[in-house]
mmCIF file of C-alpha atoms (C1' of nucleotides) in Angstrom:
data_model
loop_
_atom_site.group_PDB
_atom_site.id
_atom_site.type_symbol
_atom_site.label_atom_id
_atom_site.label_comp_id
_atom_site.label_asym_id
_atom_site.label_seq_id
_atom_site.Cartn_x
_atom_site.Cartn_y
_atom_site.Cartn_z
ATOM 1 C CA MET A 1 36.149 -164.943 -48.424
ATOM 2 C CA SER A 2 37.712 -164.333 -51.813
ATOM 3 C CA MET A 3 35.826 -165.715 -54.756
ATOM 4 C CA ASP A 4 38.991 -167.364 -56.025
ATOM 5 C CA ALA A 5 39.254 -169.490 -52.881
ATOM 6 C CA VAL A 6 35.688 -170.664 -53.402
ATOM 7 C CA PHE A 7 36.289 -171.609 -57.033
ATOM 8 C CA ARG A 8 39.450 -173.499 -56.154
ATOM 9 C CA ALA A 9 37.733 -175.248 -53.256
ATOM 10 C CA LEU A 10 34.943 -176.426 -55.549
ATOM 11 C CA ALA A 11 37.402 -177.703 -58.165
ATOM 12 C CA ASP A 12 38.092 -180.979 -56.350
ATOM 13 C CA PRO A 13 35.528 -183.826 -56.527
ATOM 14 C CA THR A 14 36.360 -185.021 -53.017
ATOM 15 C CA ARG A 15 35.551 -181.604 -51.601
ATOM 16 C CA ARG A 16 32.297 -181.407 -53.545
ATOM 17 C CA GLN A 17 31.452 -184.816 -52.135
ATOM 18 C CA LEU A 18 32.118 -183.513 -48.629
ATOM 19 C CA LEU A 19 29.765 -180.597 -49.256
ATOM 20 C CA ASP A 20 27.166 -183.046 -50.577
ATOM 21 C CA SER A 21 27.533 -185.151 -47.456
ATOM 22 C CA LEU A 22 27.093 -182.127 -45.202
ATOM 23 C CA HIS A 23 24.134 -181.043 -47.284
ATOM 24 C CA ILE A 24 22.474 -184.385 -46.571
ATOM 25 C CA ARG A 25 23.436 -184.444 -42.902
ATOM 26 C CA ASN A 26 24.773 -181.234 -41.424
ATOM 27 C CA GLY A 27 27.015 -181.050 -38.360
ATOM 28 C CA GLN A 28 28.940 -184.274 -38.942
ATOM 29 C CA THR A 29 32.134 -184.920 -37.027
ATOM 30 C CA LEU A 30 35.474 -185.415 -38.742
ATOM 31 C CA ASN A 31 35.303 -189.156 -38.087
ATOM 32 C CA ALA A 32 31.815 -189.410 -39.550
ATOM 33 C CA LEU A 33 32.938 -187.608 -42.705
ATOM 34 C CA CYS A 34 36.040 -189.792 -42.988
ATOM 35 C CA ALA A 35 33.922 -192.945 -42.834
ATOM 36 C CA GLU A 36 32.424 -192.099 -46.236
ATOM 37 C CA MET A 37 35.697 -191.167 -47.910
ATOM 38 C CA ASP A 38 38.137 -193.666 -49.335
ATOM 39 C CA MET A 39 41.273 -192.006 -47.998
ATOM 40 C CA THR A 40 43.065 -191.344 -44.734
ATOM 41 C CA ARG A 41 41.669 -189.065 -42.068
ATOM 42 C CA GLN A 42 44.542 -186.646 -42.611
ATOM 43 C CA ALA A 43 43.726 -186.275 -46.282
ATOM 44 C CA VAL A 44 40.100 -185.500 -45.418
ATOM 45 C CA THR A 45 41.303 -183.005 -42.802
ATOM 46 C CA LYS A 46 43.252 -181.157 -45.488
ATOM 47 C CA HIS A 47 40.246 -180.998 -47.785
ATOM 48 C CA LEU A 48 38.072 -179.698 -44.960
ATOM 49 C CA ALA A 49 40.690 -177.056 -44.175
ATOM 50 C CA ILE A 50 40.462 -175.807 -47.764
ATOM 51 C CA LEU A 51 36.662 -175.723 -47.532
ATOM 52 C CA GLU A 52 36.951 -173.769 -44.257
ATOM 53 C CA GLU A 53 39.442 -171.390 -45.881
ATOM 54 C CA ALA A 54 36.830 -170.694 -48.575
ATOM 55 C CA ASN A 55 34.238 -170.187 -45.850
ATOM 56 C CA LEU A 56 32.156 -173.019 -47.274
ATOM 57 C CA VAL A 57 32.366 -174.994 -44.036
ATOM 58 C CA THR A 58 32.267 -173.830 -40.429
ATOM 59 C CA THR A 59 33.352 -175.968 -37.501
ATOM 60 C CA ILE A 60 32.436 -176.109 -33.838
ATOM 61 C CA ARG A 61 34.561 -177.966 -31.348
ATOM 62 C CA LYS A 62 32.410 -180.117 -29.047
ATOM 63 C CA GLY A 63 34.636 -181.762 -26.468
ATOM 64 C CA ARG A 64 36.993 -184.051 -28.288
ATOM 65 C CA GLU A 65 34.860 -183.963 -31.426
ATOM 66 C CA LYS A 66 34.617 -181.348 -34.171
ATOM 67 C CA GLU A 67 31.330 -180.707 -35.891
ATOM 68 C CA HIS A 68 31.248 -179.468 -39.478
ATOM 69 C CA TYR A 69 28.508 -177.237 -40.854
ATOM 70 C CA LEU A 70 27.838 -176.261 -44.447
ATOM 71 C CA ASN A 71 27.745 -172.553 -45.272
ATOM 72 C CA PRO A 72 25.954 -172.033 -48.605
ATOM 73 C CA VAL A 73 26.529 -168.263 -48.706
ATOM 74 C CA PRO A 74 29.705 -168.295 -50.859
ATOM 75 C CA ILE A 75 28.016 -170.633 -53.342
ATOM 76 C CA ASN A 76 25.114 -168.223 -53.558
ATOM 77 C CA GLU A 77 27.492 -165.342 -54.097
ATOM 78 C CA ILE A 78 29.178 -167.142 -56.966
ATOM 79 C CA ALA A 79 25.822 -167.954 -58.473
ATOM 80 C CA ASP A 80 24.686 -164.342 -58.210
ATOM 81 C CA ARG A 81 27.805 -162.368 -59.018
ATOM 82 C CA TRP A 82 29.596 -164.551 -61.508
ATOM 83 C CA ILE A 83 27.500 -167.316 -62.988
ATOM 84 C CA GLY A 84 24.575 -164.937 -63.436
ATOM 85 C CA LYS A 85 26.562 -163.042 -66.042
ATOM 86 C CA PHE A 86 26.753 -166.070 -68.285
ATOM 87 C CA GLU A 87 23.226 -167.273 -67.851
ATOM 88 C CA ARG A 88 20.806 -166.816 -70.704
ATOM 89 C CA GLY A 89 17.686 -168.921 -70.616
ATOM 90 C CA ARG A 90 17.431 -169.108 -66.882
ATOM 91 C CA LEU A 91 17.676 -165.389 -66.258
ATOM 92 C CA ASN A 92 15.345 -164.647 -69.139
ATOM 93 C CA ALA A 93 12.775 -167.025 -67.680
ATOM 94 C CA LEU A 94 13.054 -165.291 -64.324
ATOM 95 C CA GLY A 95 12.764 -161.932 -66.034
ATOM 96 C CA ASP A 96 9.583 -163.069 -67.748
ATOM 97 C CA LEU A 97 8.173 -164.169 -64.406
ATOM 98 C CA LYS A 98 8.919 -160.765 -62.916
ATOM 99 C CA LYS A 99 7.295 -158.938 -65.835
ATOM 100 C CA ARG A 100 4.163 -161.021 -65.469
ATOM 101 C CA LEU A 101 4.110 -160.211 -61.769
ATOM 102 C CA GLU A 102 4.513 -156.514 -62.438
ATOM 103 C CA ARG A 103 1.496 -156.626 -64.701
ATOM 104 C CA GLU A 104 -0.333 -158.515 -61.989
ATOM 105 C CA ASP A 105 0.458 -155.905 -59.323
ATOM 106 C CA MET B 1 31.199 -182.633 -70.983
ATOM 107 C CA SER B 2 31.852 -183.940 -67.478
ATOM 108 C CA MET B 3 30.947 -181.609 -64.656
ATOM 109 C CA ASP B 4 34.338 -182.165 -63.075
ATOM 110 C CA ALA B 5 36.115 -180.753 -66.125
ATOM 111 C CA VAL B 6 33.956 -177.631 -65.897
ATOM 112 C CA PHE B 7 34.673 -177.121 -62.198
ATOM 113 C CA ARG B 8 38.402 -177.558 -62.720
ATOM 114 C CA ALA B 9 38.368 -175.240 -65.708
ATOM 115 C CA LEU B 10 36.667 -172.538 -63.658
ATOM 116 C CA ALA B 11 39.150 -172.922 -60.794
ATOM 117 C CA ASP B 12 41.834 -170.786 -62.432
ATOM 118 C CA PRO B 13 41.518 -166.973 -62.412
ATOM 119 C CA THR B 14 43.234 -166.636 -65.796
ATOM 120 C CA ARG B 15 40.652 -168.926 -67.379
ATOM 121 C CA ARG B 16 37.778 -167.043 -65.759
ATOM 122 C CA GLN B 17 39.310 -163.853 -67.144
ATOM 123 C CA LEU B 18 39.364 -165.415 -70.615
ATOM 124 C CA LEU B 19 35.688 -166.273 -70.283
ATOM 125 C CA ASP B 20 35.003 -162.715 -69.142
ATOM 126 C CA SER B 21 36.856 -161.376 -72.157
ATOM 127 C CA LEU B 22 34.871 -163.586 -74.528
ATOM 128 C CA HIS B 23 31.685 -162.574 -72.763
ATOM 129 C CA ILE B 24 32.464 -158.952 -73.531
ATOM 130 C CA ARG B 25 33.608 -159.611 -77.094
ATOM 131 C CA ASN B 26 32.843 -163.010 -78.537
ATOM 132 C CA GLY B 27 34.776 -164.639 -81.368
ATOM 133 C CA GLN B 28 38.195 -163.225 -80.527
ATOM 134 C CA THR B 29 41.272 -164.717 -82.126
ATOM 135 C CA LEU B 30 44.067 -166.273 -80.078
ATOM 136 C CA ASN B 31 46.254 -163.223 -80.635
ATOM 137 C CA ALA B 32 43.513 -160.862 -79.503
ATOM 138 C CA LEU B 33 43.031 -162.858 -76.306
ATOM 139 C CA CYS B 34 46.779 -162.994 -75.676
ATOM 140 C CA ALA B 35 47.033 -159.219 -75.941
ATOM 141 C CA GLU B 36 45.035 -158.851 -72.719
ATOM 142 C CA MET B 37 46.904 -161.516 -70.773
ATOM 143 C CA ASP B 38 50.221 -160.970 -69.055
ATOM 144 C CA MET B 39 51.801 -164.245 -70.135
ATOM 145 C CA THR B 40 53.109 -165.967 -73.237
ATOM 146 C CA ARG B 41 50.856 -167.030 -76.079
ATOM 147 C CA GLN B 42 51.623 -170.675 -75.346
ATOM 148 C CA ALA B 43 50.405 -170.337 -71.774
ATOM 149 C CA VAL B 44 47.156 -168.790 -73.000
ATOM 150 C CA THR B 45 46.835 -171.578 -75.554
ATOM 151 C CA LYS B 46 47.012 -174.143 -72.761
ATOM 152 C CA HIS B 47 44.328 -172.367 -70.755
ATOM 153 C CA LEU B 48 42.086 -172.183 -73.816
ATOM 154 C CA ALA B 49 42.623 -175.903 -74.428
ATOM 155 C CA ILE B 50 41.360 -176.631 -70.908
ATOM 156 C CA LEU B 51 38.324 -174.399 -71.512
ATOM 157 C CA GLU B 52 37.672 -176.231 -74.787
ATOM 158 C CA GLU B 53 38.049 -179.579 -73.015
ATOM 159 C CA ALA B 54 35.324 -178.463 -70.596
ATOM 160 C CA ASN B 55 33.208 -177.383 -73.557
ATOM 161 C CA LEU B 56 33.159 -173.816 -72.249
ATOM 162 C CA VAL B 57 34.810 -172.482 -75.401
ATOM 163 C CA THR B 58 34.350 -173.489 -79.032
ATOM 164 C CA THR B 59 36.768 -172.557 -81.786
ATOM 165 C CA ILE B 60 36.470 -172.011 -85.508
ATOM 166 C CA ARG B 61 39.509 -171.908 -87.739
ATOM 167 C CA LYS B 62 39.336 -168.988 -90.173
ATOM 168 C CA GLY B 63 42.318 -169.108 -92.479
ATOM 169 C CA ARG B 64 45.400 -168.657 -90.356
ATOM 170 C CA GLU B 65 43.361 -167.312 -87.446
ATOM 171 C CA LYS B 66 41.339 -169.165 -84.829
ATOM 172 C CA GLU B 67 38.197 -167.607 -83.434
ATOM 173 C CA HIS B 68 37.050 -168.417 -79.916
ATOM 174 C CA TYR B 69 33.413 -168.486 -78.872
ATOM 175 C CA LEU B 70 31.972 -168.729 -75.379
ATOM 176 C CA ASN B 71 29.559 -171.575 -74.673
ATOM 177 C CA PRO B 72 27.533 -170.791 -71.533
ATOM 178 C CA VAL B 73 25.690 -174.143 -71.486
ATOM 179 C CA PRO B 74 28.025 -175.967 -69.058
ATOM 180 C CA ILE B 75 27.872 -173.015 -66.660
ATOM 181 C CA ASN B 76 24.093 -173.165 -66.791
ATOM 182 C CA GLU B 77 24.184 -176.887 -66.126
ATOM 183 C CA ILE B 78 26.348 -176.390 -63.060
ATOM 184 C CA ALA B 79 24.034 -173.670 -61.835
ATOM 185 C CA ASP B 80 20.974 -175.855 -62.334
ATOM 186 C CA ARG B 81 22.193 -179.286 -61.310
ATOM 187 C CA TRP B 82 24.694 -178.551 -58.593
ATOM 188 C CA ILE B 83 24.573 -175.029 -57.214
ATOM 189 C CA GLY B 84 20.789 -175.126 -57.085
ATOM 190 C CA LYS B 85 20.986 -177.764 -54.373
ATOM 191 C CA PHE B 86 22.786 -175.409 -52.038
ATOM 192 C CA GLU B 87 20.794 -172.302 -52.733
ATOM 193 C CA ARG B 88 18.377 -171.090 -50.095
ATOM 194 C CA GLY B 89 17.069 -167.579 -50.472
ATOM 195 C CA ARG B 90 17.334 -167.446 -54.218
ATOM 196 C CA LEU B 91 15.440 -170.637 -54.897
ATOM 197 C CA ASN B 92 12.860 -169.767 -52.277
ATOM 198 C CA ALA B 93 12.301 -166.411 -53.927
ATOM 199 C CA LEU B 94 11.836 -168.096 -57.285
ATOM 200 C CA GLY B 95 9.491 -170.630 -55.689
ATOM 201 C CA ASP B 96 7.428 -167.804 -54.263
ATOM 202 C CA LEU B 97 7.210 -166.211 -57.684
ATOM 203 C CA LYS B 98 6.001 -169.455 -59.196
ATOM 204 C CA LYS B 99 3.379 -169.923 -56.488
ATOM 205 C CA ARG B 100 2.041 -166.430 -57.067
ATOM 206 C CA LEU B 101 1.885 -167.161 -60.783
ATOM 207 C CA GLU B 102 0.010 -170.398 -60.179
ATOM 208 C CA ARG B 103 -2.564 -168.473 -58.191
ATOM 209 C CA GLU B 104 -2.723 -165.944 -60.985
ATOM 210 C CA ASP B 105 -3.385 -168.594 -63.665
ATOM 211 C "C1'" DT C 1 44.147 -193.084 -13.326
ATOM 212 C "C1'" DT C 2 44.592 -195.133 -17.376
ATOM 213 C "C1'" DG C 3 43.360 -196.734 -21.768
ATOM 214 C "C1'" DA C 4 40.727 -195.812 -25.793
ATOM 215 C "C1'" DC C 5 39.284 -192.544 -28.946
ATOM 216 C "C1'" DA C 6 39.088 -187.954 -31.754
ATOM 217 C "C1'" DT C 7 41.728 -184.722 -33.557
ATOM 218 C "C1'" DG C 8 46.234 -181.959 -34.698
ATOM 219 C "C1'" DC C 9 50.849 -181.344 -36.589
ATOM 220 C "C1'" DA C 10 54.754 -182.195 -39.605
ATOM 221 C "C1'" DA C 11 57.654 -184.410 -42.822
ATOM 222 C "C1'" DC C 12 57.682 -186.568 -46.961
ATOM 223 C "C1'" DC C 13 56.369 -188.019 -51.824
ATOM 224 C "C1'" DA C 14 54.458 -188.499 -56.655
ATOM 225 C "C1'" DA C 15 51.816 -186.346 -59.886
ATOM 226 C "C1'" DA C 16 49.465 -182.417 -61.737
ATOM 227 C "C1'" DT C 17 49.628 -177.538 -62.815
ATOM 228 C "C1'" DG C 18 51.043 -173.239 -64.808
ATOM 229 C "C1'" DG C 19 54.454 -171.301 -66.851
ATOM 230 C "C1'" DT C 20 58.644 -170.892 -69.977
ATOM 231 C "C1'" DT C 21 61.695 -171.353 -74.434
ATOM 232 C "C1'" DG C 22 62.658 -173.062 -79.032
ATOM 233 C "C1'" DC C 23 61.319 -174.494 -83.216
ATOM 234 C "C1'" DA C 24 57.846 -176.061 -86.876
ATOM 235 C "C1'" DT C 25 53.938 -175.277 -89.904
ATOM 236 C "C1'" DA C 26 50.486 -172.815 -92.413
ATOM 237 C "C1'" DT C 27 48.519 -168.705 -94.424
ATOM 238 C "C1'" DT C 28 48.368 -164.029 -95.983
ATOM 239 C "C1'" DA C 29 50.307 -159.986 -98.276
ATOM 240 C "C1'" DA C 30 53.887 -157.383 -100.609
ATOM 241 C "C1'" DT D 1 58.185 -166.016 -104.341
ATOM 242 C "C1'" DT D 2 59.219 -164.475 -100.092
ATOM 243 C "C1'" DA D 3 58.648 -162.283 -95.762
ATOM 244 C "C1'" DA D 4 55.676 -161.500 -92.091
ATOM 245 C "C1'" DT D 5 52.035 -163.207 -89.296
ATOM 246 C "C1'" DA D 6 49.092 -166.747 -86.676
ATOM 247 C "C1'" DT D 7 49.048 -170.782 -84.678
ATOM 248 C "C1'" DG D 8 50.852 -175.680 -83.201
ATOM 249 C "C1'" DC D 9 53.958 -178.908 -80.896
ATOM 250 C "C1'" DA D 10 57.273 -180.479 -77.519
ATOM 251 C "C1'" DA D 11 60.613 -180.367 -74.002
ATOM 252 C "C1'" DC D 12 61.608 -178.513 -69.797
ATOM 253 C "C1'" DC D 13 61.063 -176.376 -65.056
ATOM 254 C "C1'" DA D 14 59.309 -174.744 -60.386
ATOM 255 C "C1'" DT D 15 55.521 -174.876 -57.534
ATOM 256 C "C1'" DT D 16 51.232 -176.622 -55.966
ATOM 257 C "C1'" DT D 17 48.322 -180.374 -54.942
ATOM 258 C "C1'" DG D 18 46.591 -184.532 -52.998
ATOM 259 C "C1'" DG D 19 47.916 -188.083 -50.720
ATOM 260 C "C1'" DT D 20 50.701 -190.854 -47.302
ATOM 261 C "C1'" DT D 21 52.997 -192.199 -42.570
ATOM 262 C "C1'" DG D 22 54.368 -191.286 -37.846
ATOM 263 C "C1'" DC D 23 53.768 -189.222 -33.767
ATOM 264 C "C1'" DA D 24 51.667 -185.786 -30.386
ATOM 265 C "C1'" DT D 25 47.845 -183.876 -27.823
ATOM 266 C "C1'" DG D 26 43.470 -183.611 -25.701
ATOM 267 C "C1'" DT D 27 39.156 -185.684 -23.880
ATOM 268 C "C1'" DC D 28 35.979 -189.203 -22.367
ATOM 269 C "C1'" DA D 29 34.891 -193.492 -19.887
ATOM 270 C "C1'" DA D 30 35.897 -197.628 -17.216
#
DNA sequence: TTGACATGCAACCAAATGGTTGCATATTAA
DNA sequence: TTAATATGCAACCATTTGGTTGCATGTCAA
């Protein structure tokens, strides 16, 4: 669950597409995911392995099929712990919201 | 300014370290940045070129020196347009804030 | 039971990546 | 002017990456 693994996993467009696909329909089997990708099943398998390594995807074996589930936690962690540092407008806007709430309370 | 270039630029720990360094002290020269990195100047130059390509770093030539400035905009765009899709708790919390504000107004 | 189907494993390959060294160019300062 | 300093360019190299093909294994259904 190293942050580096997450960044490297997200670097490839095919893997981001796989995450998108799981975001739309969670729990897809390997075959279902392959149907959308323009490459061999083995290539997709490798990409999914990298996503699993980064803990972005979890799998459950159901009989002869393997279901894939999206885990958004590492993405959230990156957003909070790393990207947050570089944000300006967005964080300021949230800070303004909080200040207004504090006055409200 | 393609999103893919930004993701690939962020995939390398050395490049994230360079962004960190510029976040701490903006406008550093190439030599200053190299001093912190455990590799040759030419290697750092290549990393900075990739960051420039992704529009994460902007440079200004000052005489024989080259100053490097962090541009957080692409990181914000990734946070807004891509990571936001996968966020759960964080976005919900922000949504709650907004709803409370709407009641307030 | 046997054939079809879903997945796993491994070898192989081309291209990209991250680094090096060597030398060239441009600017500042003595 | 000349020497030191800051950066640029290019060739080269090892390793990683993203993909392939071929075959093996496991499970469901007829």
